[in-house]
Short mmCIF file of C-alpha atoms and ligand atoms in Angstrom, two decimals:
data_model
loop_
_atom_site.label_atom_id
_atom_site.label_comp_id
_atom_site.label_asym_id
_atom_site.label_seq_id
_atom_site.Cartn_x
_atom_site.Cartn_y
_atom_site.Cartn_z
CA MET A 5 15.32 -30.30 -12.65
CA SER A 6 17.32 -31.17 -15.78
CA ASP A 7 20.37 -29.14 -14.61
CA GLY A 8 20.41 -31.11 -11.31
CA PHE A 9 19.05 -28.31 -9.28
CA ARG A 10 18.22 -29.71 -5.92
CA GLY A 11 16.98 -26.65 -4.05
CA CYS A 12 18.56 -23.84 -2.23
CA TYR A 13 19.98 -23.40 1.26
CA LYS A 14 17.89 -20.91 3.15
CA LEU A 15 20.65 -19.27 5.20
CA ASN A 16 18.32 -17.19 7.33
CA GLY A 17 14.85 -18.15 6.20
CA GLU A 18 13.22 -18.21 9.54
CA VAL A 19 10.55 -15.56 8.92
CA THR A 20 9.26 -16.96 5.61
CA ASP A 21 9.51 -20.45 7.03
CA ARG A 22 7.33 -19.41 9.99
CA LEU A 23 4.82 -17.75 7.66
CA GLY A 24 4.90 -20.67 5.31
CA PHE A 25 5.41 -18.12 2.54
CA TYR A 26 6.84 -20.31 -0.17
CA GLY A 27 4.81 -23.45 0.45
CA ASP A 28 6.44 -26.24 -1.59
CA HIS A 29 8.22 -23.68 -3.83
CA ASP A 30 11.91 -22.95 -3.87
CA PRO A 31 12.70 -19.28 -4.22
CA VAL A 32 15.87 -19.86 -6.40
CA GLU A 33 13.84 -22.10 -8.67
CA LEU A 34 11.18 -19.41 -8.90
CA VAL A 35 13.76 -16.88 -10.01
CA ARG A 36 15.08 -19.27 -12.65
CA ARG A 37 11.59 -19.81 -13.96
CA PHE A 38 10.15 -16.27 -13.83
CA GLY A 39 13.24 -14.06 -14.07
CA SER A 40 15.04 -11.80 -11.65
CA PRO A 41 14.03 -9.53 -9.92
CA LEU A 42 10.59 -10.96 -9.18
CA TYR A 43 7.66 -9.84 -7.07
CA LEU A 44 6.05 -12.91 -5.35
CA TYR A 45 2.81 -12.95 -3.47
CA SER A 46 1.21 -15.48 -1.20
CA GLU A 47 -2.58 -15.86 -1.70
CA ASP A 48 -3.01 -17.50 1.70
CA ILE A 49 -1.33 -14.60 3.58
CA LEU A 50 -3.16 -12.01 1.46
CA ARG A 51 -6.53 -13.53 2.34
CA ALA A 52 -5.61 -13.93 6.00
CA ASN A 53 -4.79 -10.21 6.22
CA CYS A 54 -8.06 -9.35 4.48
CA ARG A 55 -9.95 -11.44 7.07
CA THR A 56 -8.15 -9.86 10.02
CA LEU A 57 -9.29 -6.49 8.80
CA LYS A 58 -12.77 -7.57 8.00
CA ASN A 59 -13.25 -9.19 11.42
CA MET A 60 -11.53 -6.51 13.53
CA CYS A 61 -14.82 -4.86 14.47
CA THR A 62 -18.24 -6.15 15.26
CA TYR A 63 -20.16 -2.90 14.60
CA LYS A 64 -22.68 -3.95 11.89
CA ASN A 65 -22.15 -1.14 9.42
CA PHE A 66 -18.39 -1.29 9.29
CA ARG A 67 -16.58 -1.28 5.93
CA VAL A 68 -12.98 -1.85 4.96
CA ASN A 69 -11.81 0.00 1.91
CA PHE A 70 -8.57 -1.39 0.38
CA SER A 71 -6.56 1.62 -0.59
CA VAL A 72 -5.18 0.13 -3.83
CA LYS A 73 -2.38 2.57 -4.33
CA ALA A 74 -0.45 0.11 -2.18
CA ASN A 75 -0.89 -2.66 -4.78
CA THR A 76 -2.65 -2.18 -8.06
CA ASN A 77 -2.35 -5.75 -9.39
CA LEU A 78 -5.75 -6.78 -10.66
CA ALA A 79 -5.48 -10.32 -9.20
CA ILE A 80 -4.59 -8.89 -5.77
CA ILE A 81 -7.46 -6.45 -6.00
CA ARG A 82 -9.89 -9.18 -7.11
CA ILE A 83 -9.01 -11.33 -4.12
CA ALA A 84 -9.50 -8.38 -1.82
CA ARG A 85 -12.90 -7.93 -3.29
CA GLU A 86 -13.71 -11.60 -2.95
CA GLU A 87 -12.76 -11.29 0.79
CA GLY A 88 -15.34 -8.59 1.20
CA LEU A 89 -13.20 -5.45 1.07
CA CYS A 90 -14.39 -2.37 -0.75
CA ALA A 91 -11.93 0.03 -2.48
CA ASP A 92 -10.39 3.45 -2.29
CA ALA A 93 -9.00 5.15 -5.39
CA MET A 94 -6.73 8.25 -5.66
CA SER A 95 -6.86 8.70 -9.35
CA PRO A 96 -8.93 7.91 -12.45
CA GLY A 97 -6.23 5.16 -13.18
CA GLU A 98 -6.95 3.54 -9.96
CA ILE A 99 -10.68 3.74 -10.57
CA ALA A 100 -10.10 2.03 -13.86
CA ALA A 101 -7.98 -0.66 -12.16
CA VAL A 102 -10.55 -1.46 -9.41
CA MET A 103 -13.39 -1.56 -11.98
CA ALA A 104 -11.25 -3.84 -14.26
CA ALA A 105 -10.88 -6.04 -11.15
CA GLY A 106 -14.59 -6.23 -10.67
CA TYR A 107 -15.56 -3.45 -8.30
CA GLU A 108 -18.77 -1.59 -8.86
CA ALA A 109 -19.36 2.04 -8.30
CA PRO A 110 -21.03 1.82 -4.82
CA GLU A 111 -18.04 -0.16 -3.53
CA ILE A 112 -15.59 2.60 -4.52
CA LEU A 113 -14.68 5.77 -2.77
CA PHE A 114 -12.56 8.40 -4.76
CA ILE A 115 -10.31 10.34 -2.43
CA PRO A 116 -8.27 12.54 -4.74
CA ASN A 117 -5.95 15.40 -3.92
CA ASN A 118 -5.86 18.50 -6.17
CA VAL A 119 -7.74 17.02 -9.17
CA SER A 120 -9.19 18.71 -12.20
CA GLY A 121 -12.93 19.02 -12.85
CA GLU A 122 -12.50 16.51 -15.54
CA GLU A 123 -11.07 13.99 -13.16
CA MET A 124 -14.01 14.63 -10.81
CA ARG A 125 -16.39 14.11 -13.73
CA PHE A 126 -14.70 10.75 -14.56
CA ALA A 127 -15.68 9.45 -11.10
CA ALA A 128 -19.12 11.22 -10.81
CA GLU A 129 -20.40 10.00 -14.13
CA LYS A 130 -19.75 6.45 -12.98
CA GLY A 131 -21.81 7.18 -9.81
CA ILE A 132 -18.66 6.95 -7.60
CA MET A 133 -18.65 8.92 -4.34
CA ILE A 134 -15.96 11.58 -4.10
CA SER A 135 -14.27 12.90 -0.93
CA VAL A 136 -12.78 16.29 -1.71
CA ASP A 137 -9.91 17.62 0.31
CA SER A 138 -10.01 21.40 0.18
CA LEU A 139 -12.55 24.19 0.13
CA SER A 140 -11.62 25.08 -3.35
CA GLN A 141 -12.18 21.48 -4.52
CA LEU A 142 -15.49 21.43 -2.72
CA ASP A 143 -16.52 24.57 -4.47
CA LEU A 144 -15.39 23.17 -7.85
CA PHE A 145 -17.47 20.02 -7.26
CA GLY A 146 -20.41 22.26 -6.38
CA ARG A 147 -20.03 24.23 -9.56
CA LEU A 148 -19.89 21.06 -11.63
CA PHE A 149 -22.58 19.04 -9.85
CA PRO A 150 -24.91 21.33 -7.93
CA GLY A 151 -27.37 19.50 -5.75
CA LYS A 152 -25.24 16.30 -5.68
CA SER A 153 -23.92 14.37 -2.67
CA VAL A 154 -20.31 14.76 -1.76
CA ALA A 155 -17.90 13.93 1.06
CA VAL A 156 -15.17 16.05 2.58
CA ARG A 157 -11.82 14.95 3.95
CA LEU A 158 -10.88 16.76 7.10
CA ASN A 159 -7.48 17.37 8.64
CA PRO A 160 -8.14 16.25 12.20
CA GLY A 161 -5.03 18.01 13.60
CA ILE A 162 -2.67 15.30 14.70
CA GLY A 163 -0.50 13.29 12.26
CA ALA A 164 1.13 9.96 12.69
CA GLY A 165 3.54 7.81 10.71
CA HIS A 166 6.96 6.27 10.32
CA HIS A 167 8.57 9.23 8.45
CA GLU A 168 7.74 12.83 8.00
CA LYS A 169 6.98 12.13 4.29
CA VAL A 170 4.08 9.92 5.22
CA VAL A 171 2.39 11.99 7.93
CA THR A 172 -0.78 13.23 6.30
CA ALA A 173 -2.57 15.24 8.96
CA GLY A 174 -1.50 18.15 11.21
CA ASP A 175 -0.52 21.63 10.12
CA ALA A 176 2.48 20.58 8.04
CA ALA A 177 0.47 18.20 5.82
CA LYS A 178 -1.05 19.20 2.49
CA PHE A 179 -4.15 17.08 2.98
CA GLY A 180 -7.72 17.78 4.24
CA VAL A 181 -9.78 20.74 5.24
CA ASN A 182 -8.73 22.29 8.52
CA LEU A 183 -11.22 21.66 11.42
CA ALA A 184 -11.27 25.46 11.84
CA GLU A 185 -13.00 25.77 8.43
CA LEU A 186 -16.21 23.87 9.23
CA PRO A 187 -18.23 27.13 8.80
CA GLU A 188 -16.76 27.56 5.30
CA ILE A 189 -17.68 24.03 4.52
CA LYS A 190 -21.31 24.72 5.52
CA GLU A 191 -21.36 27.88 3.53
CA ILE A 192 -20.24 26.16 0.32
CA LEU A 193 -22.67 23.25 0.83
CA ARG A 194 -25.50 25.76 1.28
CA ARG A 195 -24.48 27.99 -1.69
CA ARG A 196 -24.11 25.03 -4.11
CA GLY A 197 -27.04 23.02 -2.75
CA LEU A 198 -24.76 20.06 -1.98
CA ARG A 199 -25.61 17.27 0.42
CA LEU A 200 -22.68 16.19 2.68
CA ALA A 201 -22.81 12.39 2.57
CA GLY A 202 -19.58 11.64 4.44
CA LEU A 203 -16.50 12.79 6.22
CA SER A 204 -13.08 11.22 5.97
CA GLN A 205 -9.59 11.54 7.28
CA HIS A 206 -6.35 9.85 6.80
CA ILE A 207 -3.64 10.79 9.35
CA GLY A 208 -0.61 8.98 8.09
CA SER A 209 0.97 5.68 7.41
CA LYS A 210 2.29 2.72 9.35
CA PHE A 211 1.58 3.65 12.87
CA MET A 212 1.97 0.56 15.15
CA ASP A 213 0.01 2.01 18.10
CA SER A 214 -3.54 3.29 17.61
CA GLY A 215 -3.19 6.19 20.14
CA ALA A 216 -2.97 9.11 17.66
CA TYR A 217 -5.53 7.35 15.45
CA ILE A 218 -8.06 7.19 18.15
CA MET A 219 -7.44 10.84 19.17
CA ASP A 220 -7.98 12.03 15.52
CA ILE A 221 -11.11 9.93 15.37
CA ARG A 222 -12.54 11.72 18.35
CA ASN A 223 -11.78 15.08 16.66
CA LEU A 224 -13.32 13.88 13.47
CA LEU A 225 -16.44 12.68 15.33
CA ALA A 226 -16.76 15.90 17.18
CA ALA A 227 -16.80 17.65 13.80
CA ALA A 228 -19.29 15.12 12.42
CA GLU A 229 -21.86 16.05 15.10
CA GLU A 230 -22.18 19.35 13.34
CA PHE A 231 -23.44 17.72 10.21
CA PRO A 232 -26.69 15.85 10.63
CA GLY A 233 -27.63 13.05 8.20
CA LEU A 234 -24.19 11.74 7.22
CA ASP A 235 -24.14 8.33 5.54
CA PHE A 236 -20.59 7.51 6.36
CA ILE A 237 -17.53 8.47 8.44
CA ASP A 238 -14.18 7.30 7.11
CA PHE A 239 -11.36 6.99 9.67
CA GLY A 240 -8.67 6.49 7.05
CA GLY A 241 -5.80 3.99 6.92
CA GLY A 242 -2.30 3.75 8.25
CA PHE A 243 -2.31 0.42 10.08
CA GLY A 244 1.29 -0.63 10.35
CA ILE A 245 3.02 -3.87 9.92
CA PRO A 246 6.23 -5.04 11.66
CA TYR A 247 9.06 -4.53 9.16
CA ARG A 248 11.67 -5.91 11.58
CA LYS A 249 10.46 -9.38 12.12
CA GLN A 250 14.03 -10.68 12.23
CA GLU A 251 14.36 -8.66 15.39
CA ASN A 252 10.95 -10.03 16.61
CA GLU A 253 9.17 -6.68 16.25
CA PRO A 254 5.58 -7.47 17.39
CA PRO A 255 2.59 -6.84 15.12
CA MET A 256 0.04 -4.08 15.71
CA ASP A 257 -2.69 -5.23 18.04
CA MET A 258 -5.58 -5.26 15.70
CA GLY A 259 -7.92 -6.98 18.14
CA ARG A 260 -7.46 -4.13 20.64
CA THR A 261 -7.76 -1.47 17.94
CA GLY A 262 -11.01 -3.15 16.86
CA VAL A 263 -12.38 -3.17 20.46
CA LEU A 264 -11.61 0.58 20.80
CA LEU A 265 -13.22 1.38 17.43
CA ASP A 266 -16.32 -0.63 18.25
CA ALA A 267 -16.89 1.21 21.41
CA ILE A 268 -16.38 4.57 19.67
CA MET A 269 -18.66 3.64 16.73
CA SER A 270 -21.59 2.35 18.70
CA ASP A 271 -21.30 5.24 21.05
CA PHE A 272 -21.39 7.74 18.27
CA ALA A 273 -24.29 5.94 16.46
CA ALA A 274 -26.37 6.07 19.69
CA ARG A 275 -25.68 9.83 20.14
CA TYR A 276 -26.12 10.75 16.46
CA GLY A 277 -29.31 8.83 16.17
CA LYS A 278 -28.34 7.06 12.96
CA GLU A 279 -26.40 3.90 12.32
CA VAL A 280 -23.82 5.57 10.09
CA GLN A 281 -21.44 3.49 8.14
CA PHE A 282 -17.87 3.56 9.45
CA ILE A 283 -14.95 2.92 7.12
CA VAL A 284 -11.30 2.20 7.60
CA GLU A 285 -8.90 2.49 4.64
CA PRO A 286 -5.96 0.14 5.00
CA GLY A 287 -3.46 0.09 2.17
CA ARG A 288 -0.21 -1.33 3.31
CA TYR A 289 -1.77 -3.76 5.82
CA VAL A 290 -3.56 -5.69 3.15
CA ALA A 291 -0.64 -6.84 0.94
CA ALA A 292 2.70 -5.88 2.55
CA GLU A 293 3.39 -9.13 4.32
CA ALA A 294 1.90 -11.09 1.45
CA GLY A 295 4.79 -9.97 -0.85
CA VAL A 296 8.48 -10.80 -1.18
CA LEU A 297 10.78 -9.31 -3.70
CA LEU A 298 13.38 -11.73 -4.96
CA GLY A 299 16.53 -10.59 -6.70
CA THR A 300 19.96 -11.92 -7.62
CA VAL A 301 23.47 -11.07 -6.30
CA HIS A 302 25.70 -10.23 -9.31
CA ALA A 303 28.79 -8.70 -7.66
CA ILE A 304 30.57 -8.50 -4.36
CA LYS A 305 33.32 -5.97 -3.57
CA HIS A 306 34.93 -3.89 -0.95
CA ASN A 307 35.28 -0.11 -1.12
CA GLY A 308 37.46 0.69 1.83
CA SER A 309 35.92 -0.89 4.88
CA ILE A 310 32.47 -1.44 3.40
CA LYS A 311 31.52 -4.72 1.75
CA PHE A 312 29.04 -4.14 -1.02
CA ILE A 313 26.58 -6.75 -2.23
CA GLY A 314 25.64 -5.76 -5.74
CA THR A 315 22.22 -6.90 -6.79
CA ASP A 316 19.61 -6.36 -9.51
CA ILE A 317 17.18 -4.94 -6.91
CA GLY A 318 17.47 -1.30 -7.73
CA MET A 319 15.60 1.66 -6.30
CA ASN A 320 13.43 1.55 -9.46
CA THR A 321 12.20 -1.82 -8.31
CA LEU A 322 11.66 -1.01 -4.59
CA MET A 323 11.73 2.62 -3.87
CA ARG A 324 10.89 2.69 -0.14
CA PRO A 325 14.48 2.46 1.18
CA ALA A 326 15.69 5.32 -0.99
CA LEU A 327 12.60 7.42 -0.45
CA TYR A 328 11.88 6.95 3.24
CA ASP A 329 15.03 5.18 4.56
CA SER A 330 12.72 2.21 5.10
CA HIS A 331 13.94 -1.05 6.60
CA HIS A 332 13.07 -4.28 4.87
CA ASP A 333 14.26 -7.56 6.30
CA ILE A 334 16.44 -9.56 3.92
CA GLU A 335 16.71 -13.36 3.57
CA VAL A 336 19.54 -15.12 1.69
CA TYR A 337 18.91 -18.20 -0.44
CA SER A 338 22.14 -19.77 -1.65
CA LEU A 339 23.20 -22.74 -3.74
CA ASN A 340 26.12 -23.04 -1.38
CA PRO A 341 25.92 -24.41 2.11
CA PRO A 342 26.26 -21.90 4.98
CA ALA A 343 29.83 -20.48 5.06
CA GLY A 344 30.36 -18.63 8.25
CA GLY A 345 28.56 -16.29 10.65
CA PRO A 346 26.89 -13.00 9.82
CA GLU A 347 28.89 -9.98 8.60
CA ALA A 348 27.76 -6.42 8.16
CA VAL A 349 27.26 -5.60 4.44
CA SER A 350 25.64 -2.84 2.31
CA VAL A 351 23.08 -4.33 -0.15
CA VAL A 352 22.86 -2.05 -3.23
CA GLY A 353 21.12 -2.08 -6.61
CA ASN A 354 22.07 -1.62 -10.29
CA ILE A 355 20.86 2.01 -10.76
CA CYS A 356 23.29 4.83 -11.37
CA GLU A 357 22.58 6.65 -8.14
CA SER A 358 24.48 6.69 -4.87
CA GLY A 359 21.22 6.62 -3.03
CA ASP A 360 20.48 3.18 -4.58
CA ILE A 361 20.84 1.41 -1.34
CA LEU A 362 18.58 -1.33 -0.18
CA ALA A 363 20.25 -1.95 3.21
CA LYS A 364 23.18 -0.22 4.94
CA ASP A 365 25.54 -1.97 7.38
CA ARG A 366 23.24 -4.96 7.57
CA PRO A 367 24.36 -8.14 9.26
CA LEU A 368 23.59 -11.00 6.93
CA PRO A 369 24.89 -14.55 6.44
CA ARG A 370 27.90 -14.94 4.07
CA ILE A 371 26.67 -14.24 0.65
CA SER A 372 28.10 -15.52 -2.72
CA GLU A 373 27.61 -14.45 -6.28
CA GLY A 374 24.57 -15.92 -7.75
CA ASP A 375 22.67 -16.11 -4.42
CA VAL A 376 19.13 -14.95 -4.31
CA LEU A 377 17.93 -12.40 -1.83
CA GLY A 378 14.48 -12.23 -0.56
CA VAL A 379 13.31 -8.73 0.50
CA LEU A 380 10.40 -9.18 2.94
CA ASP A 381 7.19 -7.18 3.38
CA ALA A 382 7.43 -5.89 -0.16
CA GLY A 383 3.82 -6.50 -1.26
CA SER A 384 2.66 -2.87 -0.59
CA TYR A 385 4.28 0.19 -2.14
CA GLY A 386 6.64 -2.15 -3.90
CA TYR A 387 5.60 -2.77 -7.46
CA SER A 388 3.07 0.15 -7.30
CA MET A 389 5.93 2.63 -6.74
CA SER A 390 8.34 0.98 -9.26
CA SER A 391 9.56 2.81 -12.40
CA ASN A 392 11.60 2.27 -15.55
CA TYR A 393 14.29 4.62 -14.32
CA ASN A 394 17.60 3.84 -16.03
CA MET A 395 15.45 2.12 -18.66
CA ARG A 396 15.14 -0.84 -16.42
CA LEU A 397 12.43 -3.41 -16.94
CA ARG A 398 9.89 -3.63 -14.18
CA PRO A 399 9.78 -7.26 -12.87
CA ALA A 400 7.02 -9.86 -13.27
CA GLU A 401 4.52 -10.48 -10.53
CA VAL A 402 3.75 -14.03 -9.53
CA LEU A 403 1.00 -15.30 -7.16
CA LEU A 404 1.61 -18.40 -5.17
CA ARG A 405 -1.86 -19.84 -5.13
CA SER A 406 -3.53 -21.62 -2.22
CA ASN A 407 -3.72 -24.67 -4.54
CA GLY A 408 0.09 -24.71 -4.90
CA GLU A 409 0.20 -23.12 -8.40
CA ALA A 410 2.64 -20.34 -9.21
CA ALA A 411 0.60 -18.02 -11.47
CA VAL A 412 2.01 -15.04 -13.43
CA ILE A 413 -0.24 -12.08 -12.62
CA ARG A 414 1.82 -9.49 -14.48
CA GLU A 415 4.41 -9.96 -17.12
CA ARG A 416 7.87 -8.52 -16.89
CA ASP A 417 8.31 -5.42 -19.06
CA SER A 418 9.79 -5.93 -22.50
CA LEU A 419 12.27 -3.61 -24.21
CA GLU A 420 9.40 -2.69 -26.58
CA ASP A 421 7.30 -1.58 -23.58
CA LEU A 422 10.04 0.92 -22.68
CA LEU A 423 9.88 2.57 -26.08
CA ARG A 424 6.16 2.17 -26.76
CA ASN A 425 5.06 5.76 -26.19
CA GLN A 426 8.00 7.51 -27.80
CA ARG A 427 7.66 9.06 -31.18
CA MET A 428 10.65 9.59 -33.42
CA ILE A 429 10.47 12.84 -35.36
CA ASP A 430 12.62 14.08 -38.22
CA ILE A 431 15.73 15.38 -36.62
C1 PLP B 524 -2.48 5.96 1.17
C2 PLP B 524 -3.81 6.19 1.75
C3 PLP B 524 -4.32 5.20 2.54
C4 PLP B 524 -3.66 3.91 2.88
O1 PLP B 524 -2.51 4.13 3.74
P1 PLP B 524 -1.74 3.01 4.37
O2 PLP B 524 -0.73 3.64 5.21
O3 PLP B 524 -1.18 2.23 3.28
O4 PLP B 524 -2.74 2.16 5.20
C5 PLP B 524 -5.64 5.39 3.07
N1 PLP B 524 -6.33 6.49 2.80
C6 PLP B 524 -5.82 7.46 2.01
C7 PLP B 524 -6.67 8.75 1.68
C8 PLP B 524 -4.55 7.37 1.50
O5 PLP B 524 -4.02 8.31 0.67
#
C-alpha cells in the first residue's frame, strides 16, 4: 500500500479466522477500497451452505428452494442456482430478480401473501406455480384462471421461531389456510375447476431444533392425504444458524434433520402411491453465514455509565437488531495493537433514532476511533432489509471469490439514487 498500510490487528477474529472468511484479504483494506459500511460475502461459504442443503436428504425427488427474500443480490442468487437450488419468490419484484439471475419458470414457486389479481397474473403468465395462502386468494385465482393448477399454503397449527415477529404458523399468525378449512378448499377447487398441484407451509424462522418442524410436517402430510394426485409438498423454511458463535453456540444438526425428513418422505410416498416431490425453503441458512457487514467507528463517548461506540452501521443498514432484538457477533479490526481486556460497550449507528442500537452491553476488546467492526452472520436479511432512512446511502456489496478476487456485486447508492424518483412541482 502506498500509505504504508500493513494490515490490521484482528482483536477478536477467531470466528472469521476459523471459517477462513477473509482468505488473504484484510477487512480494513477492503473498507478503504470499497467504502464503509460494506456488505461482504464469501463465495466458498455460500457454496458450502448450498451443498449442505442439497445433500441433507437422499429422497430422490427432494428440492431445495432458496427463499430469496433473504438475499436478493443477483450474483448470490446465480451461485445458488449453479449449486442446484430452485427459488421461492414472495413478490413480482423477487420473480424479476430470480429470472434476471437465470432462473426459469419451472424452477420458481411464487408464495405471496395478500396479492392482487394483477400480481397473480404476473406470475401465471410466465408459467410460474403459485401457492395461495387464504380461501379468498384461492377463489380469486379460480376466478382469474379457472381450470388451472394451483397450490395452497396451509397453517399447520404450530409455529416456531426466534421472536414472535417471525413465527408464521399457529393461530396468531396471518399466514396460511387453517387446517379446519380443508372442506372449503375442496369446495373452491370444485367450483372453479382447479387442480391442486401442491401444498405448502412455512412455520417460522430460525429454529435450531427440528422438533416443531417435524410435528407440523406430520400435520401437513395428514392433510395431504385428503388430496390425491399432488405433485409436490413443500415443508417451508426456517432452518436456523448459530448467531452466537463467539459463545460456541452449536449449529443446527442438518444431518439428523435430513435423516428424519428422509424417513417421513419415503414413508409418505409409499402410502400415497406416488413419488411426490418434497421441497424445503431455506432463506436465512443459504447466505447468513456467508456475509459480514463491515463498518467504521467514528466516535466514542460516555453517557453516564454507558460507553457508546458510534459507528456508521445504522439500523437502515442492518435492521435485525432494532426489529427483532437480534444478536449479531461483532469482531474488531484495529490499526492499533491490542490495548487491554474486554469491556462492556453499546455499539450504535448514525441514525436519528434511540432504537438505533446494534449491540447493548456487549463485551468487546478496547476499541479506538477508526477501527473497523465486522458484524457477523449478516448475509441474510441484511442488505435485503436495508433502506435509505435518514437519506443514508445503502452500502456496496462485494463478493470474495473462490479465486481470491474481490468483486463488486452491487454498487453503493449515490446521492442521485436517493432523489431519482422524486418530482419537483411548482410550489
Ligand atoms: C421467509 C420465508 C422462508 C424462508 O425463511 P427462513 O427463516 O429464512 O428460512 C421460506 N418460506 C416462506 C414462505 C417464507 O416467507
